[in-house]
Coordinates of C-alpha atoms in Angstrom, one line a residue:
X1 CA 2.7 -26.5 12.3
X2 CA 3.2 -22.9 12.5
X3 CA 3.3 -21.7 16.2
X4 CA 3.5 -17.8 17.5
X5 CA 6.8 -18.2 19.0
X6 CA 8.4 -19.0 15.8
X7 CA 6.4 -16.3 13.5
X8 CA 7.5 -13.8 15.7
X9 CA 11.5 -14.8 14.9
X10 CA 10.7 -13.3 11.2
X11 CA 10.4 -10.3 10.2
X12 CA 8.1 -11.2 7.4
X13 CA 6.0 -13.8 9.1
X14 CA 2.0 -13.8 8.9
X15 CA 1.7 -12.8 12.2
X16 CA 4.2 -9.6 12.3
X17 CA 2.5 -8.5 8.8
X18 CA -0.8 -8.6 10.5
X19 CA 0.6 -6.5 13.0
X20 CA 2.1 -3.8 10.8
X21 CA -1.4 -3.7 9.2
X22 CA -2.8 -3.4 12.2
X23 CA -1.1 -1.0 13.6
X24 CA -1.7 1.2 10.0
X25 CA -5.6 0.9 11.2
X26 CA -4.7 3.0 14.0
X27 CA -3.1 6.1 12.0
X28 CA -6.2 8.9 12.0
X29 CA -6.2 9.0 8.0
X30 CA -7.8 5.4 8.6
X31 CA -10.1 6.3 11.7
X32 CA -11.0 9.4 10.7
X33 CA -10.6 10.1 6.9
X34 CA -12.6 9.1 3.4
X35 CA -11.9 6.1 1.3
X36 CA -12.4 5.5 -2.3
X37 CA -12.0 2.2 -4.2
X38 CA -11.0 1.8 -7.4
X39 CA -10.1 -1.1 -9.9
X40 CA -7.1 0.7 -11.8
X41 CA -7.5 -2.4 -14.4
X42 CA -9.1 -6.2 -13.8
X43 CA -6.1 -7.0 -12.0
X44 CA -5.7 -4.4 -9.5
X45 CA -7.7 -2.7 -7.1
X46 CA -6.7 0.5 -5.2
X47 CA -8.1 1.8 -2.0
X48 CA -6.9 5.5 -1.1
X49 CA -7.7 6.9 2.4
X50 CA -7.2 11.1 2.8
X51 CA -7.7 13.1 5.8
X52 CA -7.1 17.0 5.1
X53 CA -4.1 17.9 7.2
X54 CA -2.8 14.0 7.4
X55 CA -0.8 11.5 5.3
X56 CA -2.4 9.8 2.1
X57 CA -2.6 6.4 1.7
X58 CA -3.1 4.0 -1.4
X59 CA -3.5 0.3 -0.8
X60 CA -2.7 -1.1 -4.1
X61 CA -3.1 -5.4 -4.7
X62 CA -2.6 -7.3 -7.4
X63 CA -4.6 -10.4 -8.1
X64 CA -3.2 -11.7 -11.3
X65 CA -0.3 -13.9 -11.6
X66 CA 1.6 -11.5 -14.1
X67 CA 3.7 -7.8 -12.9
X68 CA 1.1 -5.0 -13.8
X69 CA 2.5 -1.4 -14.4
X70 CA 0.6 1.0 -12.6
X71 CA 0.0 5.0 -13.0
X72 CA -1.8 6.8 -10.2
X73 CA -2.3 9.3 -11.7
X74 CA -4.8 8.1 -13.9
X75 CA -7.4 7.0 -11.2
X76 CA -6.2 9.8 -8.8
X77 CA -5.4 12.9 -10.7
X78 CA -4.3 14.9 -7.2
X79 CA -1.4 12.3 -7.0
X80 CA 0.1 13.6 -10.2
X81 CA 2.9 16.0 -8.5
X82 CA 2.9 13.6 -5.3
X83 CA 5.8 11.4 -4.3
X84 CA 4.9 8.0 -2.5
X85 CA 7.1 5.7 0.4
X86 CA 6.3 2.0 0.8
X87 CA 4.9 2.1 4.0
X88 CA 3.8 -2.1 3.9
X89 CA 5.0 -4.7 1.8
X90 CA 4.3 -8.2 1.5
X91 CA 6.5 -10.9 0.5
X92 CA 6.3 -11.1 -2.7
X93 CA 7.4 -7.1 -3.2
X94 CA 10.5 -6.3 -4.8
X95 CA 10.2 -3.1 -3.1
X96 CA 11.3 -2.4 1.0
X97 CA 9.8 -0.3 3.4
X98 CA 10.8 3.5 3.4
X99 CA 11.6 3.1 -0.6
X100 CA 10.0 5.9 -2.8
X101 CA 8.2 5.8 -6.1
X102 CA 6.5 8.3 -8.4
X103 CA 2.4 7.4 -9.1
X104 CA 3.0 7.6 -12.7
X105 CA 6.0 4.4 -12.4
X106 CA 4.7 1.6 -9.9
X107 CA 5.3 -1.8 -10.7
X108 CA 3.7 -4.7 -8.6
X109 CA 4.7 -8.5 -8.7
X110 CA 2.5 -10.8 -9.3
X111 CA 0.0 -11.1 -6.1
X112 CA 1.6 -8.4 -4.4
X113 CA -0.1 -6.2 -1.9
X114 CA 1.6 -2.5 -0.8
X115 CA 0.4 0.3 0.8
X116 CA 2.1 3.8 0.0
X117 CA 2.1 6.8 2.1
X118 CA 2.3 10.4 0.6
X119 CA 3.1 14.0 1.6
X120 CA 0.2 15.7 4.1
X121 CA -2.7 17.5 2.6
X122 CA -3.2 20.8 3.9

């Protein structure tokens, strides 16, 4: 049995990465901005939140059980110059918070989830 008091001891337990998702939901790009949903390939979908004068944000997860090499810049052509930071990572990332990737070199692990953050839009 998993119990609160104990998820909350690790830093990569269900509960706290429900937490760090939630508290995502409440940046204004989420509230306030558009959405668009893509599937880069059959094994990943993409969801990429804008607000003009706010962050970017591109949910990427991958449903397949192999790694899948990703280029934003095909499905988002405005992300070509952009540079991304891992913003949320799940367990099964290779990658760490606050790291930094380009859209055209993103490799995710098998069921992996991230969300990446970019530059503000003017």
């Amino acid at each position: 049995t998993i119990n609160v008091e104990s998820e909350r001891k690790v830093a990569d337990s269900h509960l706290n990465l429900y937490k760090e998702l939630h508290n995502l939901r409440q940046k204004s790009t989420f509230i306030n901005g558009e959405a668009q949903v893509k599937a880069l390939n059959q094994n990943v979908l993409a969801i990429r939140r804008s607000l003009k004068g706010d962050y970017t944000y591109i949910t990427l997860v991958n449903i397949w059980d192999e790694f899948e090499f990703i280029d934003l810049s095909v499905a988002f052509p405005e992300t070509t110059s952009s540079e991304f930071e891992y913003v949320f990572v799940n367990r099964r990332s290779q990658h760490s918070k606050k790291d930094k990737t380009k859209p055209y070199s993103i490799t995710l692990m098998p069921k992996e989830a991230v969300v990446l953050k970019s530059k503000k839009i003017e």
